[in-house]
């Protein structure tokens, strides 16, 4: 049996060698069976290096990370995250947001006065209104703010570095700005300014060569809140568009 098989194989080889070269099979024209081959135009479904889309739940360029994962989560999972008001497992507030006092102020045009010796009420900028929410941490000399302004017209105008301030003066009186906040911004009917400031403070306004914020501490507001007011200035109402006194 082995000898017969060998002879048959040799016979086939001999016939192959006897075939003229020009008539031998051209392997360059071979078509690979479906689903195989090096030059496939498309890889079989679920395979290949150049997939337009990775299989569900995988891939480096996922448009969305699977739930509960990912570096750019809009919200941290409950009990985690760097900006928690409280640290996990404790009732100790994050020290940046542990306020020693808070204040809500409604600023209106009718509270605006002009002048220092004999101040007179100006009427401010009719139709304008602002709310100031302040959180103070006097241990850190820190004040956080959320300022909402509506009905504003004209341009912000003030000799200080911004037109949004806290001044030191009692109701119906005028005094220097001690704090200058970024002006509220926005394209809609409501403008917003939100953030925190930490001492040392500057206002950009010099009186006798010294900035009116120099040496000011937010603890001074806590010691005498009714001795301070918040305001905002417009080119249409330079003495003040709106004003509101800190609650005493």
Coordinates of C-alpha atoms in Angstrom, one line a residue:
X1 CA 0.0 0.0 0.0
X2 CA 2.8 2.4 0.9
X3 CA 4.7 1.7 -2.3
X4 CA 1.6 2.2 -4.4
X5 CA 0.9 5.6 -2.8
X6 CA 4.4 6.8 -3.3
X7 CA 4.3 5.8 -6.9
X8 CA 1.1 7.6 -7.5
X9 CA 2.5 10.8 -5.9
X10 CA 5.6 10.6 -8.1
X11 CA 3.4 10.1 -11.2
X12 CA 1.4 13.3 -10.4
X13 CA 4.6 15.2 -9.8
X14 CA 6.0 14.0 -13.1
X15 CA 3.0 15.1 -14.9
X16 CA 3.2 18.5 -13.3
X17 CA 6.8 19.0 -14.2
X18 CA 6.1 17.9 -17.7
X19 CA 3.4 20.6 -18.1
X20 CA 4.8 23.6 -20.1
X21 CA 5.5 26.7 -17.9
X22 CA 3.1 28.8 -19.9
X23 CA 0.2 26.5 -19.1
X24 CA 0.9 26.1 -15.4
X25 CA -1.7 27.6 -13.0
X26 CA -1.1 31.3 -12.2
X27 CA -1.4 31.6 -8.4
X28 CA -1.4 35.4 -8.6
X29 CA -5.0 35.3 -9.8
X30 CA -6.3 33.0 -7.1
X31 CA -9.3 34.4 -5.2
X32 CA -9.3 33.7 -1.6
X33 CA -12.4 32.0 -0.1
X34 CA -15.0 34.4 1.4
X35 CA -14.0 35.6 4.8
X36 CA -10.3 35.0 4.4
X37 CA -7.3 36.6 2.6
X38 CA -4.8 39.4 3.1
X39 CA -6.4 41.9 0.9
X40 CA -10.0 41.9 2.0
X41 CA -11.8 45.2 1.3
X42 CA -13.7 44.8 4.5
X43 CA -13.0 42.8 7.6
X44 CA -15.6 40.3 8.8
X45 CA -18.1 41.8 11.2
X46 CA -16.6 42.4 14.7
X47 CA -13.0 42.1 13.6
X48 CA -10.2 44.2 12.0
X49 CA -7.9 47.0 12.9
X50 CA -9.8 49.7 11.1
X51 CA -13.3 49.2 12.5
X52 CA -15.4 52.3 12.2
X53 CA -17.0 51.5 15.5
X54 CA -15.7 49.5 18.4
X55 CA -18.0 46.7 19.7
X56 CA -20.4 48.0 22.3
X57 CA -18.8 48.8 25.7
X58 CA -15.2 48.8 24.3
X59 CA -12.8 51.1 22.5
X60 CA -10.7 54.1 23.1
X61 CA -12.9 56.6 21.4
X62 CA -16.2 55.9 22.9
X63 CA -18.5 58.9 22.7
X64 CA -19.8 58.1 26.2
X65 CA -18.2 56.2 29.0
X66 CA -20.2 53.3 30.4
X67 CA -22.4 54.4 33.3
X68 CA -20.3 55.0 36.5
X69 CA -17.0 55.3 34.7
X70 CA -15.0 57.9 32.9
X71 CA -12.8 60.8 33.6
X72 CA -15.2 63.5 32.5
X73 CA -18.2 62.6 34.6
X74 CA -20.5 65.6 35.0
X75 CA -21.3 64.5 38.5
X76 CA -19.2 62.5 40.9
X77 CA -20.8 59.3 42.2
X78 CA -22.5 59.9 45.6
X79 CA -20.0 60.2 48.5
X80 CA -17.0 61.1 46.3
X81 CA -15.5 64.1 44.5
X82 CA -13.3 67.0 45.3
X83 CA -16.0 69.6 45.6
X84 CA -18.2 68.0 48.2
X85 CA -19.5 70.5 50.8
X86 CA -18.7 67.7 53.3
X87 CA -16.0 65.1 53.3
X88 CA -17.2 61.5 53.0
X89 CA -18.0 59.8 56.3
X90 CA -17.8 62.9 58.3
X91 CA -19.9 65.9 59.2
X92 CA -16.9 68.2 58.9
X93 CA -17.5 70.7 56.2
X94 CA -15.0 71.4 53.5
X95 CA -13.2 74.4 55.1
X96 CA -13.6 76.5 51.9
X97 CA -17.4 76.2 52.1
X98 CA -17.7 76.3 55.9
X99 CA -19.1 79.9 56.3
X100 CA -19.0 81.7 59.6
X101 CA -21.8 84.0 58.3
X102 CA -24.1 84.3 55.3
X103 CA -26.0 87.3 53.9
X104 CA -28.8 87.9 51.4
X105 CA -29.2 91.4 50.1
X106 CA -31.8 92.9 47.7
X107 CA -30.4 95.9 45.9
X108 CA -32.8 98.4 44.4
X109 CA -32.5 101.8 42.7
X110 CA -34.4 103.7 45.4
X111 CA -31.5 103.1 48.0
X112 CA -28.8 104.8 45.9
X113 CA -27.4 108.0 47.3
X114 CA -24.9 110.5 46.0
X115 CA -22.5 112.7 47.9
X116 CA -20.7 112.3 51.2
X117 CA -21.4 115.5 53.2
X118 CA -25.0 115.8 52.4
X119 CA -25.9 112.7 50.5
X120 CA -29.1 112.8 48.4
X121 CA -31.1 109.9 47.0
X122 CA -30.7 109.7 43.2
X123 CA -33.3 107.1 42.3
X124 CA -30.6 104.9 40.7
X125 CA -31.3 103.1 37.4
X126 CA -35.1 102.6 37.3
X127 CA -36.1 99.0 36.5
X128 CA -32.8 97.5 37.6
X129 CA -32.5 95.1 40.5
X130 CA -29.8 92.8 42.0
X131 CA -29.6 90.1 44.6
X132 CA -26.3 89.5 46.4
X133 CA -25.8 86.2 48.3
X134 CA -22.6 86.2 50.3
X135 CA -20.9 83.5 52.4
X136 CA -18.1 84.6 54.6
X137 CA -15.3 82.5 56.2
X138 CA -13.6 85.0 58.4
X139 CA -11.0 82.4 59.5
X140 CA -9.7 82.2 55.9
X141 CA -10.5 85.9 55.1
X142 CA -12.7 84.5 52.3
X143 CA -16.0 85.7 50.8
X144 CA -18.0 83.8 48.3
X145 CA -20.6 85.5 46.2
X146 CA -23.6 84.9 43.9
X147 CA -24.8 88.1 42.2
X148 CA -27.8 88.2 40.0
X149 CA -28.7 91.4 38.0
X150 CA -31.7 92.2 36.0
X151 CA -33.0 95.3 34.1
X152 CA -29.5 96.7 33.6
X153 CA -28.8 99.2 30.9
X154 CA -25.8 101.2 29.8
X155 CA -22.2 100.1 30.4
X156 CA -20.5 99.3 33.7
X157 CA -18.7 102.4 34.9
X158 CA -16.6 103.0 38.0
X159 CA -13.1 104.4 38.8
X160 CA -12.5 101.1 40.6
X161 CA -11.3 98.0 38.7
X162 CA -14.9 96.8 38.5
X163 CA -18.3 98.4 38.9
X164 CA -19.6 95.8 41.5
X165 CA -18.7 96.5 45.1
X166 CA -19.2 96.2 48.8
X167 CA -18.8 99.7 50.4
X168 CA -18.3 100.6 54.0
X169 CA -21.1 103.0 55.0
X170 CA -24.4 103.0 56.9
X171 CA -27.8 103.2 55.2
X172 CA -28.3 106.6 53.5
X173 CA -24.6 107.4 53.6
X174 CA -21.6 106.9 51.3
X175 CA -18.3 105.3 51.9
X176 CA -15.3 103.8 50.0
X177 CA -15.5 100.4 48.3
X178 CA -13.7 97.7 50.3
X179 CA -14.3 94.8 47.9
X180 CA -14.6 94.7 44.1
X181 CA -16.3 91.7 42.4
X182 CA -16.3 90.7 38.8
X183 CA -19.3 92.4 37.0
X184 CA -22.3 90.2 36.3
X185 CA -22.2 88.9 32.7
X186 CA -24.8 87.3 30.4
X187 CA -26.6 87.8 27.1
X188 CA -30.1 87.2 28.5
X189 CA -32.3 89.3 30.8
X190 CA -30.4 88.0 33.8
X191 CA -26.6 88.6 34.4
X192 CA -24.6 86.5 36.8
X193 CA -21.4 86.7 38.8
X194 CA -20.4 83.8 40.9
X195 CA -17.1 83.0 42.7
X196 CA -14.9 83.6 45.8
X197 CA -12.4 86.2 46.8
X198 CA -9.7 85.8 49.5
X199 CA -7.6 88.5 51.1
X200 CA -5.5 90.5 50.8
X201 CA -8.1 92.6 48.8
X202 CA -7.8 95.4 46.3
X203 CA -10.4 97.6 44.6
X204 CA -8.2 99.5 42.2
X205 CA -9.4 102.8 43.7
X206 CA -6.8 104.9 45.3
X207 CA -7.5 107.5 48.0
X208 CA -4.5 109.5 49.1
X209 CA -2.3 107.0 47.3
X210 CA -3.7 103.9 49.0
X211 CA -6.0 101.3 47.6
X212 CA -9.3 101.3 49.5
X213 CA -9.2 97.6 50.0
X214 CA -5.8 97.6 51.7
X215 CA -5.9 96.0 55.1
X216 CA -9.6 95.2 54.9
X217 CA -10.7 91.9 56.5
X218 CA -14.1 90.3 55.9
X219 CA -14.4 89.9 59.7
X220 CA -15.1 93.6 59.7
X221 CA -18.4 92.9 57.9
X222 CA -19.3 90.3 60.6
X223 CA -18.5 92.7 63.3
X224 CA -20.9 95.4 61.9
X225 CA -22.9 94.1 59.0
X226 CA -25.3 97.1 58.9
X227 CA -22.3 99.3 58.3
X228 CA -21.8 97.9 54.8
X229 CA -23.7 97.9 51.5
X230 CA -23.5 96.3 48.1
X231 CA -24.0 98.2 44.9
X232 CA -23.4 98.3 41.2
X233 CA -22.7 101.3 38.8
X234 CA -23.8 102.1 35.3
X235 CA -22.8 104.7 32.8
X236 CA -26.5 105.8 33.0
X237 CA -26.4 106.0 36.8
X238 CA -22.7 106.5 37.8
X239 CA -23.4 107.1 41.6
X240 CA -25.1 103.7 41.5
X241 CA -27.7 101.7 39.5
X242 CA -28.8 99.7 42.6
X243 CA -27.8 99.5 46.2
X244 CA -28.7 97.2 49.1
X245 CA -27.7 97.3 52.8
X246 CA -26.3 94.3 54.7
X247 CA -28.9 93.1 57.2
X248 CA -27.9 94.1 60.7

